[in-house]
XYZ file of C-alpha atoms in Angstrom:
733
model
C 20.828 0.212 4.873
C 16.883 0.550 5.247
C 14.491 -2.570 4.157
C 11.261 -2.437 4.100
C 8.252 -4.971 3.584
C 5.598 -3.886 2.680
C 2.059 -5.689 4.055
C 3.701 -9.042 5.526
C 2.119 -10.928 8.859
C 4.387 -12.133 11.765
C 3.634 -15.585 10.520
C 4.871 -15.358 6.750
C 8.555 -15.266 6.671
C 10.257 -18.174 7.290
C 12.883 -16.618 9.122
C 9.739 -15.456 11.751
C 8.610 -19.698 11.346
C 7.008 -19.297 8.155
C 5.918 -21.121 5.846
C 7.483 -19.426 2.482
C 11.321 -20.512 3.031
C 13.616 -16.627 3.536
C 16.936 -18.384 2.630
C 18.915 -14.552 2.666
C 17.324 -13.238 5.678
C 18.395 -16.285 7.360
C 21.642 -15.775 6.111
C 21.409 -11.456 6.808
C 20.150 -12.622 10.839
C 22.884 -15.529 11.214
C 24.811 -12.593 10.800
C 23.000 -11.011 13.342
C 20.056 -10.501 15.593
C 16.257 -11.580 15.297
C 14.136 -9.481 17.433
C 10.500 -10.875 18.084
C 9.277 -8.203 19.888
C 9.061 -5.461 17.331
C 5.966 -3.458 16.227
C 4.834 -1.300 13.108
C 1.581 1.046 12.598
C -0.711 -1.539 11.708
C -1.311 0.106 8.419
C 1.282 1.439 5.803
C 1.814 5.396 5.606
C 1.517 5.538 8.738
C 4.053 3.347 9.411
C 6.496 4.890 7.038
C 6.514 8.155 8.433
C 6.873 6.681 12.003
C 9.768 4.243 10.391
C 11.363 7.517 8.832
C 11.467 10.021 11.502
C 11.692 8.460 15.182
C 8.085 9.771 15.683
C 5.222 8.618 16.543
C 2.474 8.634 13.546
C 0.117 11.413 14.279
C 2.683 13.647 15.006
C 3.779 12.829 11.876
C 0.492 13.823 10.446
C -0.028 10.366 9.389
C -2.832 8.402 11.572
C -3.839 6.939 8.633
C -2.737 7.338 4.300
C -2.982 10.312 2.228
C -6.147 9.405 0.580
C -8.383 9.538 3.768
C -6.910 12.021 5.294
C -8.620 15.639 7.201
C -7.623 18.623 8.415
C -7.448 17.923 11.728
C -3.296 18.373 13.093
C -2.744 14.275 13.367
C -4.780 12.890 10.516
C -3.901 15.578 8.337
C -0.952 14.370 6.136
C 1.224 17.484 6.179
C 4.492 16.019 6.838
C 5.845 19.174 8.252
C 9.559 20.025 8.691
C 9.720 20.048 12.866
C 9.524 16.172 12.132
C 12.846 15.976 9.702
C 13.532 12.628 8.343
C 16.397 10.395 8.642
C 17.283 10.836 5.638
C 17.227 14.556 5.473
C 19.372 14.281 9.728
C 22.593 12.184 8.182
C 22.437 13.896 4.590
C 22.764 16.801 6.664
C 26.237 15.220 8.427
C 28.356 13.521 5.160
C 25.927 11.102 3.479
C 24.540 10.520 0.866
C 20.755 9.236 0.069
C 17.976 7.531 -1.771
C 15.069 5.767 -1.911
C 13.586 3.252 -4.104
C 10.563 1.671 -4.108
C 6.792 2.748 -2.596
C 6.807 5.797 -0.500
C 3.431 7.325 0.083
C 3.537 9.265 2.303
C 2.844 12.742 -0.125
C -0.479 13.593 0.130
C -3.093 12.497 -2.854
C -3.081 15.960 -3.786
C 0.455 16.684 -4.342
C 2.102 12.956 -6.578
C 1.201 14.909 -9.336
C 4.371 15.771 -12.069
C 4.252 19.682 -11.583
C 4.101 18.530 -7.737
C 4.788 20.267 -5.325
C 7.053 18.350 -4.593
C 8.648 20.130 -0.481
C 6.773 16.589 -0.112
C 7.403 13.851 -2.010
C 11.304 11.965 -1.051
C 13.927 14.540 -2.222
C 12.132 17.366 -0.467
C 12.685 14.981 2.437
C 16.406 14.849 2.758
C 16.453 11.481 -0.486
C 19.338 13.018 -3.148
C 17.775 10.625 -4.595
C 14.786 8.955 -5.453
C 13.482 5.519 -8.487
C 10.164 4.717 -6.730
C 6.614 4.708 -7.361
C 4.475 7.769 -5.073
C 0.722 5.633 -3.988
C -0.651 3.018 -0.678
C 0.751 -0.272 -4.541
C 1.510 -0.623 -8.174
C 1.290 -3.146 -10.159
C 4.071 -5.109 -10.191
C 4.694 -4.942 -13.979
C 3.601 -1.931 -15.250
C 3.941 0.676 -12.165
C 4.307 4.251 -12.185
C 7.306 5.163 -12.070
C 9.471 8.246 -10.367
C 12.657 9.010 -11.249
C 13.705 12.169 -8.572
C 10.349 13.735 -9.544
C 10.012 13.069 -13.470
C 7.661 10.394 -14.667
C 9.749 7.595 -16.247
C 8.494 4.608 -18.146
C 10.284 1.017 -17.180
C 12.968 -0.011 -19.046
C 11.454 -3.252 -20.354
C 7.640 -5.252 -20.890
C 6.318 -7.983 -18.916
C 7.160 -9.874 -22.356
C 10.553 -8.998 -21.959
C 11.087 -10.451 -17.780
C 10.970 -7.127 -16.074
C 9.035 -7.534 -12.713
C 9.263 -4.509 -10.390
C 10.960 -6.184 -7.059
C 14.371 -7.265 -10.000
C 14.173 -2.760 -11.074
C 15.051 -1.434 -7.978
C 17.493 -3.482 -7.130
C 19.242 -3.552 -9.715
C 18.776 0.702 -9.525
C 19.582 0.424 -5.508
C 22.833 -2.028 -6.458
C 23.625 0.738 -9.603
C 24.130 3.462 -7.086
C 25.567 1.737 -4.056
C 28.733 1.174 -6.806
C 28.294 4.394 -7.904
C 28.328 6.071 -4.450
C 31.457 4.594 -3.453
C 34.025 3.803 -7.000
C 33.284 8.196 -7.057
C 33.433 8.799 -3.344
C 34.253 5.345 -1.059
C 35.302 8.148 2.393
C 31.961 9.374 2.236
C 28.667 7.600 4.263
C 25.663 6.664 2.580
C 22.298 6.128 3.498
C 19.548 3.559 1.567
C 16.241 3.238 2.026
C 14.730 0.276 0.371
C 11.481 -0.396 0.272
C 9.883 -2.814 -1.948
C 6.145 -2.731 -3.432
C 6.193 -6.376 -1.766
C 4.201 -7.588 -0.232
C 1.300 -5.427 -0.965
C -1.324 -6.335 -3.981
C -1.666 -7.160 -6.877
C 0.452 -10.627 -5.692
C 2.282 -10.604 -9.031
C 5.363 -12.754 -9.736
C 7.579 -15.041 -12.540
C 5.673 -18.140 -12.317
C 8.512 -20.069 -11.924
C 8.955 -18.931 -9.073
C 5.122 -20.081 -8.433
C 5.074 -23.490 -9.731
C 7.639 -23.880 -6.527
C 5.061 -23.940 -4.211
C 2.447 -26.284 -6.127
C 0.358 -28.210 -3.190
C 1.793 -26.682 -0.255
C -0.782 -25.216 0.668
C -3.098 -27.166 0.335
C -4.818 -28.674 4.303
C -5.553 -24.798 4.150
C -4.763 -21.691 6.133
C -6.077 -23.625 9.836
C -3.737 -26.134 9.245
C -1.277 -23.100 8.292
C -1.777 -21.881 11.732
C -1.215 -24.837 13.290
C 2.416 -26.229 11.469
C 3.544 -22.257 11.748
C 3.319 -22.254 15.214
C 4.728 -25.110 15.610
C 7.978 -24.177 13.666
C 8.140 -20.565 15.594
C 8.103 -22.702 18.924
C 11.214 -24.808 17.551
C 12.853 -21.590 15.607
C 12.610 -20.020 19.626
C 10.097 -16.877 17.501
C 7.871 -17.801 20.536
C 7.996 -19.858 23.619
C 6.773 -22.514 24.197
C 4.288 -21.870 26.441
C 2.072 -19.846 23.602
C -1.098 -20.822 22.480
C -3.232 -20.013 18.490
C -5.626 -17.491 19.222
C -9.484 -18.364 18.367
C -10.765 -18.425 13.995
C -12.531 -15.871 14.333
C -16.767 -15.660 13.968
C -16.464 -14.139 10.603
C -13.607 -16.425 9.053
C -14.855 -20.119 7.659
C -13.012 -22.627 8.995
C -11.253 -25.240 5.769
C -12.651 -27.947 6.534
C -15.963 -26.357 5.413
C -15.341 -24.844 2.299
C -16.302 -26.912 -1.375
C -13.722 -28.031 -3.901
C -13.810 -25.084 -5.877
C -13.056 -22.994 -3.170
C -10.032 -25.062 -2.497
C -8.114 -25.269 -4.911
C -9.099 -21.599 -5.575
C -7.791 -20.156 -2.649
C -4.691 -22.983 -2.308
C -3.403 -21.382 -5.558
C -4.294 -18.118 -4.056
C -1.773 -19.414 -1.194
C 1.065 -20.246 -3.788
C 1.279 -16.695 -5.942
C 2.396 -14.977 -2.262
C 4.273 -17.258 -1.053
C 6.654 -17.210 -5.010
C 6.003 -13.070 -4.124
C 7.633 -13.632 -1.063
C 10.308 -16.265 -2.429
C 10.728 -14.179 -5.517
C 11.719 -10.928 -3.004
C 13.218 -13.185 -0.714
C 16.168 -13.625 -3.776
C 16.300 -10.387 -4.972
C 17.186 -8.084 -1.845
C 19.172 -11.671 -1.364
C 20.914 -9.811 -4.059
C 20.803 -5.853 -2.799
C 22.703 -7.194 0.745
C 24.862 -9.573 -0.940
C 26.200 -6.440 -3.170
C 26.764 -4.199 -0.087
C 28.510 -6.106 1.992
C 30.969 -6.941 -1.823
C 32.182 -3.937 -1.248
C 34.954 -2.192 0.172
C 34.321 -2.739 4.052
C 30.866 -3.220 4.015
C 31.109 -5.372 7.096
C 30.115 -2.056 8.859
C 26.947 -1.802 6.405
C 24.257 -1.460 9.848
C 21.143 -3.418 7.802
C 18.109 -2.676 9.240
C 14.985 -5.401 7.877
C 11.339 -4.564 9.082
C 10.028 -7.424 7.848
C 6.458 -5.802 6.116
C 4.506 -2.892 8.093
C 1.695 -3.935 9.053
C 0.554 -7.247 9.065
C -1.265 -9.464 5.992
C -3.483 -8.161 3.895
C -7.585 -8.882 4.711
C -8.103 -5.582 1.771
C -9.047 -7.984 -1.266
C -12.713 -8.953 0.262
C -12.883 -13.805 1.827
C -13.152 -14.591 -2.063
C -9.727 -13.020 -2.652
C -10.019 -10.865 -6.344
C -8.827 -10.194 -9.319
C -9.224 -6.641 -8.977
C -8.173 -5.340 -6.289
C -9.953 -2.041 -6.777
C -12.558 -3.533 -7.818
C -12.966 -4.741 -4.546
C -11.738 -0.959 -2.820
C -14.409 -0.049 -4.888
C -17.053 -2.353 -3.560
C -17.600 -4.851 -5.681
C -17.519 -8.195 -4.918
C -15.194 -11.451 -6.374
C -16.316 -14.733 -6.675
C -14.960 -18.123 -6.806
C -16.487 -19.313 -10.237
C -14.887 -15.706 -11.853
C -10.529 -16.619 -10.982
C -10.780 -20.027 -11.007
C -12.140 -19.899 -14.390
C -8.482 -18.161 -15.075
C -6.921 -19.353 -12.218
C -2.949 -20.140 -14.184
C -3.391 -16.333 -14.866
C -2.880 -15.624 -10.732
C 0.249 -13.534 -10.196
C 0.863 -12.440 -13.895
C 0.715 -9.021 -16.092
C -2.834 -9.334 -16.383
C -4.550 -9.631 -13.135
C -4.905 -6.983 -9.874
C -4.458 -9.894 -8.072
C -5.334 -10.328 -3.932
C -5.107 -13.455 -1.600
C -8.945 -14.157 0.229
C -8.689 -12.324 3.818
C -8.274 -15.979 5.368
C -4.314 -16.099 4.661
C -3.996 -12.729 5.408
C -4.799 -14.386 9.089
C -3.050 -17.390 8.972
C -0.167 -15.014 8.024
C -0.144 -13.247 11.303
C 0.276 -16.206 13.783
C -0.030 -17.058 16.805
C -1.782 -14.087 17.043
C -5.830 -12.386 16.184
C -6.712 -10.360 13.554
C -4.417 -8.889 10.484
C -3.256 -5.559 8.596
C -5.581 -2.571 9.592
C -6.368 -3.961 12.897
C -3.383 -2.155 15.765
C -6.082 -3.500 18.064
C -4.085 -6.670 18.455
C -1.039 -7.912 17.552
C -1.921 -9.476 13.886
C -1.394 -5.604 12.772
C 1.225 -4.609 14.147
C 4.154 -7.250 14.966
C 6.740 -7.721 12.605
C 10.319 -9.213 12.570
C 13.167 -7.480 12.259
C 16.859 -8.261 12.039
C 19.512 -6.358 11.607
C 23.354 -6.659 10.631
C 25.544 -5.298 11.425
C 29.097 -7.383 11.445
C 31.260 -4.480 11.988
C 29.492 -3.661 14.602
C 27.392 -6.310 16.741
C 29.396 -9.344 18.154
C 26.624 -11.072 18.801
C 24.939 -14.034 15.756
C 22.906 -15.478 15.159
C 20.861 -14.339 17.950
C 17.149 -13.656 19.384
C 16.093 -11.069 20.369
C 12.553 -9.742 23.370
C 12.680 -6.425 23.380
C 9.691 -4.528 23.132
C 10.286 -2.276 20.625
C 8.323 -0.307 17.651
C 9.096 1.109 14.974
C 9.864 4.686 16.327
C 12.534 3.382 18.379
C 14.408 2.914 14.281
C 15.211 5.814 13.410
C 17.594 7.216 17.069
C 19.294 3.281 16.417
C 20.522 4.816 13.785
C 21.692 8.302 15.422
C 23.633 6.298 18.487
C 25.073 3.361 15.486
C 26.775 6.396 13.802
C 27.899 8.800 16.536
C 25.434 11.904 15.312
C 22.829 14.041 17.985
C 19.907 14.526 16.573
C 19.305 18.319 16.411
C 16.837 20.683 17.927
C 17.183 22.647 14.657
C 16.726 21.421 11.234
C 16.656 23.439 8.635
C 16.178 26.361 11.005
C 13.290 25.084 12.105
C 12.699 23.836 16.437
C 12.043 19.814 16.043
C 9.757 17.720 17.946
C 11.663 16.023 20.021
C 12.631 12.333 18.896
C 10.194 9.966 20.711
C 11.752 6.897 19.695
C 14.134 5.382 22.357
C 17.556 3.586 20.996
C 18.194 -0.025 20.915
C 21.190 -0.589 20.530
C 21.539 -1.141 24.329
C 20.530 -4.429 23.178
C 23.494 -5.662 21.037
C 25.007 -6.715 23.455
C 22.781 -8.157 26.242
C 20.389 -10.517 24.985
C 18.713 -9.784 28.602
C 18.309 -6.604 29.266
C 15.590 -4.650 30.477
C 13.437 -2.883 27.463
C 13.363 0.122 27.522
C 10.778 0.949 25.404
C 7.816 0.997 28.419
C 4.768 2.566 26.893
C 3.385 2.121 23.727
C -0.321 3.637 21.779
C -1.286 2.192 18.999
C -4.457 4.152 17.097
C -5.451 3.843 13.529
C -9.291 4.120 11.584
C -10.491 3.922 15.651
C -8.227 0.408 17.299
C -6.848 1.012 20.349
C -3.625 -0.766 21.476
C -1.822 0.780 24.721
C 1.635 -1.220 26.583
C 2.755 -0.263 29.352
C 5.468 -2.291 31.309
C 4.390 -6.147 30.087
C 0.165 -5.644 29.795
C -2.134 -4.170 26.673
C -5.260 -2.944 26.896
C -6.762 -3.080 23.338
C -9.916 -2.282 22.225
C -10.611 -3.831 18.497
C -13.264 -1.862 15.945
C -14.577 -3.972 13.943
C -13.414 -6.252 10.966
C -10.673 -4.329 8.066
C -12.746 -6.004 5.482
C -15.951 -3.759 5.470
C -14.309 -0.786 4.016
C -17.516 1.307 5.102
C -19.785 2.518 7.754
C -18.809 3.612 11.191
C -19.862 1.506 14.155
C -19.425 4.127 16.557
C -17.141 4.422 20.276
C -20.060 4.631 22.353
C -20.155 1.031 23.134
C -16.876 0.155 23.264
C -15.266 -3.325 24.080
C -11.767 -2.992 25.743
C -9.880 -6.251 25.846
C -6.751 -6.999 28.589
C -3.820 -9.181 27.844
C -0.671 -9.180 30.177
C 2.070 -10.475 26.936
C 4.510 -11.322 29.474
C 2.728 -14.576 30.762
C 0.477 -14.054 26.928
C 2.414 -13.713 24.273
C 0.083 -14.016 21.696
C -2.702 -12.565 23.158
C -4.830 -14.922 24.302
C -5.836 -14.554 26.825
C -8.772 -12.113 27.533
C -8.141 -9.953 31.711
C -10.091 -7.486 31.343
C -13.038 -9.787 34.159
C -10.310 -10.892 36.178
C -8.214 -6.828 36.276
C -10.388 -4.506 35.829
C -8.696 -2.014 37.591
C -5.625 -2.938 35.475
C -7.648 -2.229 32.302
C -9.164 1.441 33.635
C -5.315 2.005 34.462
C -4.239 1.283 30.531
C -7.380 2.887 29.839
C -6.131 6.164 31.333
C -2.984 5.596 29.418
C -4.396 5.091 26.510
C -6.078 8.550 27.227
C -2.984 10.561 28.441
C -0.813 9.472 24.855
C -3.163 10.256 22.675
C -3.706 13.646 24.506
C 0.189 14.290 23.664
C 0.325 13.014 20.381
C -2.925 14.192 18.321
C -4.789 10.718 18.537
C -8.129 12.973 18.982
C -10.245 13.582 17.351
C -11.274 9.458 16.509
C -12.831 8.345 12.811
C -13.718 5.192 12.176
C -14.808 5.796 8.263
C -12.385 4.312 6.084
C -14.573 4.594 2.029
C -15.965 7.674 2.873
C -13.048 9.930 4.187
C -11.854 8.864 1.152
C -14.610 11.284 -0.296
C -13.706 14.160 1.228
C -15.226 17.657 -0.533
C -12.553 19.163 1.798
C -9.647 18.340 1.469
C -6.863 20.269 -0.632
C -6.986 19.094 -4.761
C -5.516 20.469 -8.354
C -9.079 19.464 -9.953
C -11.746 20.762 -6.986
C -14.503 22.962 -8.299
C -13.026 22.595 -11.319
C -15.877 21.471 -14.611
C -13.687 22.680 -17.235
C -9.553 20.854 -18.372
C -8.053 21.497 -21.033
C -5.046 19.442 -22.100
C -1.361 19.764 -24.436
C -0.420 16.979 -26.073
C 2.410 14.891 -24.518
C 0.974 15.581 -20.966
C 1.010 12.554 -19.704
C 0.919 10.451 -15.869
C -1.355 12.294 -14.919
C -2.194 10.950 -11.018
C -6.257 9.814 -10.351
C -6.772 11.973 -7.699
C -4.827 14.981 -10.513
C -7.472 14.112 -12.907
C -10.936 15.120 -14.116
C -13.219 13.059 -11.783
C -16.024 11.516 -14.500
C -16.408 9.436 -12.275
C -20.332 8.548 -12.770
C -21.086 12.387 -14.473
C -22.501 13.967 -17.646
C -19.548 14.957 -19.033
C -17.472 15.394 -22.645
C -14.076 15.135 -24.198
C -13.949 17.445 -26.905
C -9.865 16.670 -29.021
C -9.116 18.246 -31.645
C -6.742 16.487 -33.724
C -5.163 16.473 -37.990
C -6.343 13.448 -38.945
C -4.502 11.157 -42.636
C -6.336 7.993 -42.918
C -2.841 6.058 -42.277
C -2.639 7.526 -38.287
C -4.865 5.619 -35.557
C -3.181 6.032 -31.557
C -4.979 6.610 -28.420
C -6.565 10.453 -27.918
C -6.754 9.717 -23.764
C -6.194 7.327 -21.720
C -7.573 6.876 -17.283
C -6.631 3.532 -16.127
C -5.838 0.625 -17.259
C -6.141 -3.923 -16.946
C -8.134 -3.027 -13.532
C -10.887 -0.425 -14.838
C -10.681 3.052 -16.734
C -11.322 4.007 -20.521
C -10.124 5.041 -23.671
C -10.793 7.301 -26.660
C -8.891 6.240 -29.747
C -8.608 6.123 -33.367
C -8.206 2.827 -34.805
C -8.451 1.745 -38.665
C -9.701 4.812 -39.056
C -12.894 5.117 -37.179
C -13.327 6.712 -33.809
C -14.078 4.281 -30.763
C -14.943 4.849 -27.198
C -14.160 1.613 -24.064
C -14.930 1.892 -20.708
C -13.734 -0.632 -19.280
C -15.944 -1.940 -15.441
C -13.371 -3.460 -14.077
C -12.409 -6.159 -16.285
C -16.291 -7.953 -15.714
C -17.171 -5.757 -18.583
C -16.357 -3.735 -21.405
C -18.374 -1.427 -23.968
C -17.255 -0.560 -27.391
C -18.911 2.234 -29.545
C -17.396 2.728 -32.963
C -17.973 6.123 -35.383
C -18.071 5.186 -38.953
C -15.080 5.784 -41.070
C -12.750 9.462 -40.323
C -12.520 12.238 -42.355
C -8.903 13.059 -43.343
C -8.195 17.117 -42.135
C -9.061 18.692 -39.121
C -10.434 17.765 -36.995
C -13.358 18.285 -33.778
C -13.783 15.121 -32.189
C -16.666 14.592 -29.792
C -16.712 11.517 -27.072
C -20.490 12.834 -25.123
C -21.247 10.353 -22.195
C -24.760 10.724 -19.805
C -25.254 9.779 -17.212
C -28.828 8.928 -16.798
C -28.064 5.766 -13.588
C -28.739 6.828 -10.107
C -27.710 2.782 -8.980
C -24.368 2.867 -7.257
C -22.346 1.009 -10.509
C -25.037 2.623 -13.165
C -24.292 3.864 -16.638
C -25.587 5.966 -19.014
C -24.924 6.365 -22.596
C -21.653 7.434 -24.913
C -22.064 9.290 -28.414
C -19.649 10.124 -31.076
C -19.535 12.818 -33.141
C -16.715 14.175 -35.630
C -17.166 18.371 -36.962
C -20.467 18.565 -34.906
C -21.918 14.917 -36.981
C -22.865 12.323 -35.095
C -21.167 9.289 -35.758
C -21.796 6.584 -33.863
C -23.751 5.772 -30.014
C -23.991 3.491 -27.502
C -24.807 2.743 -23.841
C -22.205 1.534 -21.389
C -25.019 0.494 -18.739
C -21.586 0.380 -15.963
C -19.645 2.669 -14.422
C -16.718 3.218 -11.683
C -18.200 4.520 -9.229
C -14.275 5.974 -7.528
C -11.746 5.346 -8.825
C -10.475 2.733 -11.700
C -6.758 2.351 -10.436
C -4.636 2.554 -7.673
C -1.277 2.447 -10.214
C -2.100 3.683 -13.206
C -2.793 7.596 -15.005
C -3.971 9.911 -17.187
C -2.544 10.369 -20.424
C -3.282 12.460 -23.610
C -1.903 10.734 -26.841
C -1.255 7.350 -25.499
C -1.886 4.517 -23.030
C 1.033 4.371 -20.614
C 0.915 1.115 -17.503
C -1.092 -1.534 -18.588
C -4.286 -0.689 -21.376
C -7.276 -0.603 -20.749
C -8.347 -1.912 -23.555
C -6.601 -5.504 -24.182
C -6.763 -4.837 -28.345
C -3.546 -2.739 -28.312
C -0.688 -2.810 -26.954
C 0.805 0.173 -24.853
C 1.594 2.825 -25.360
C -0.102 3.072 -28.886
C 0.706 6.672 -29.261
C -1.549 8.738 -32.155
C 0.441 9.222 -34.398
C -1.750 12.318 -35.771
C -1.154 15.441 -34.692
C -3.289 16.366 -31.483
C -3.817 20.328 -30.649
C -6.136 19.838 -27.534
C -8.139 17.744 -25.179
C -10.545 18.993 -23.757
C -13.533 17.850 -20.795
C -16.690 20.083 -19.715
C -18.333 17.908 -16.495
C -21.408 18.925 -17.213
C -23.185 17.163 -13.405
C -21.705 17.388 -9.886
C -20.275 14.262 -9.113
C -21.959 12.806 -6.399
C -22.777 9.920 -6.713
C -20.685 7.916 -5.374
C -20.473 10.125 -1.674
C -25.068 10.153 -1.490
C -24.701 6.519 -1.900
C -21.841 5.565 1.616
C -23.630 8.914 2.733
C -27.069 7.393 2.931
C -26.533 3.900 3.544
C -24.703 4.805 6.394
C -26.020 8.775 7.749
C -26.912 7.128 11.180
C -23.186 5.441 11.873
C -22.039 8.430 10.098
C -24.010 10.534 13.046
C -22.489 7.853 16.019
C -19.551 8.303 15.039
C -19.329 12.286 14.726
C -20.537 12.342 18.205
């Protein structure tokens, strides 16, 4: 069983000396080994691609997440047949295989319900999949797939639904069934819950357990965490706490309101992690309680990268809003502070908590140049195969080493050919030698790191690192002409606190040459440090690319935003042909959800167009009462503003007659949600408008819903391109 958490820093979980108790991780570690120098890639999709193949992430096409892919071999997010997965190899060696939770390794343009499915879990060796595509999902209203079919959660948030609990129950059911039907057949289970990625959602009773525990702030949290880490032996006694970046304020400099809000944000995160530990603990217990359960190797990786700084300096009620370039503020969050962690918001904590969560290192997620982005705790427990118990291992290893470790433990020789395709050799090395000897010399002597222009190279105890811009700034390029490289001897300096670049320039040059060799070997070049600009790459494949007219039939649902008509900030018409009676009501079409989006629906015999601008502004245009019979209803939106979020006017028509009009002053420039979909005849997931409850399906007959896009979609591209033109040109050099 391979368990992977999301967005969890080295210094957050109790097992690693963090402030959040994790008794179930502790129990697993008591029966096995805890690794304190284990590394990921610094961001989610690349880590997962490397983990499941044993190759470096650029070899699998995942130099970044799929949403930022380009056409270069290391960055196209196209998982080649020459890099077969653990699941495929084990399946062909007699294992049952299944995956749960976050995937985020299917190209963004292939995540819709009609595929193709070759890069879905079921196309890459997993016989069963229950989880979600994309980088995150709402924990109360998730967009779920069972294998390749969209499915809805079995109950509502009001009935106590939470995704982590659902995934756990389903995994336990699958494992028990597998062992009941064929108890002699081994299995490979990959459990990648969406925790701890934003939105940070947890039942309120779990959040309340931590009330008041973070009132001292992030500076004190780092100091206390390091002290615990030393006491537990997680870090050497001479480990130094790295300095707070200038961009992060001291806790004592904050206002009373800021401290109140920020402390609550961390309480929510702590409740989420404690809740996750409890439910993964139930899964682990279910595995161990099975006949022969002690012979199941459980690998638990505590984070696919460091803690996330994507919530901006103030945190946010709406994670998608900040990713669209609109910051939140303390005042707005304070008003609904008690609702944080619940289904109404897609909340994220402030940047400094991610820095504190990566104690004792510098930086956090999206910064693979430093260990704050790449060093994660890891536990291996295999009672029948590892005699050592409750011990720490300090050999330097990387996520690519997991696959060969599993092959070695299961006695499988990795094939040179798989499904008729010659395989790219495994880049990882097995870690099994560490099971026996705590002081054994590490076998991973070299490892490169790169995403988003941040670079580092590990070589025989030394690290050269090139930091490349604060990770919560999502647009623009800083270029590569004036790069600064740092040098660390991590055998003596665990936390990378002492830069030796000026004292030992010869060693630095030596390591920079090693990085260049590894980069050429593993498809790292060309470097590209843009973020948002890459998300709007016009050359990326898409089922909507080049189209201006779309026709949908009734019953079409769960269309990912990337496969829906891109109506953002452009003139467009939505036309629906329906058969209507006075008693009929419900959604005609909706895209998005509580975070942002639009809905065209009928209620109280009136046609309503509702626009949700990041839950900050809501616009409602309502018609006069509708006639009965066959109706042609139209919503015509005219884009009038040239500003990034500027909107326009809306008119409603029934059978050619204008029946309503109004203004939509602000519109979303790029994306409503990372978690929601477009649906015809209903509004699945969290609803765009709180005036109705999901699914609010239309009770009459819908014949067709048509979109006609009149104006080329350039607003978002124009804004970022011209704003950062010189920086973009520099990055391309």
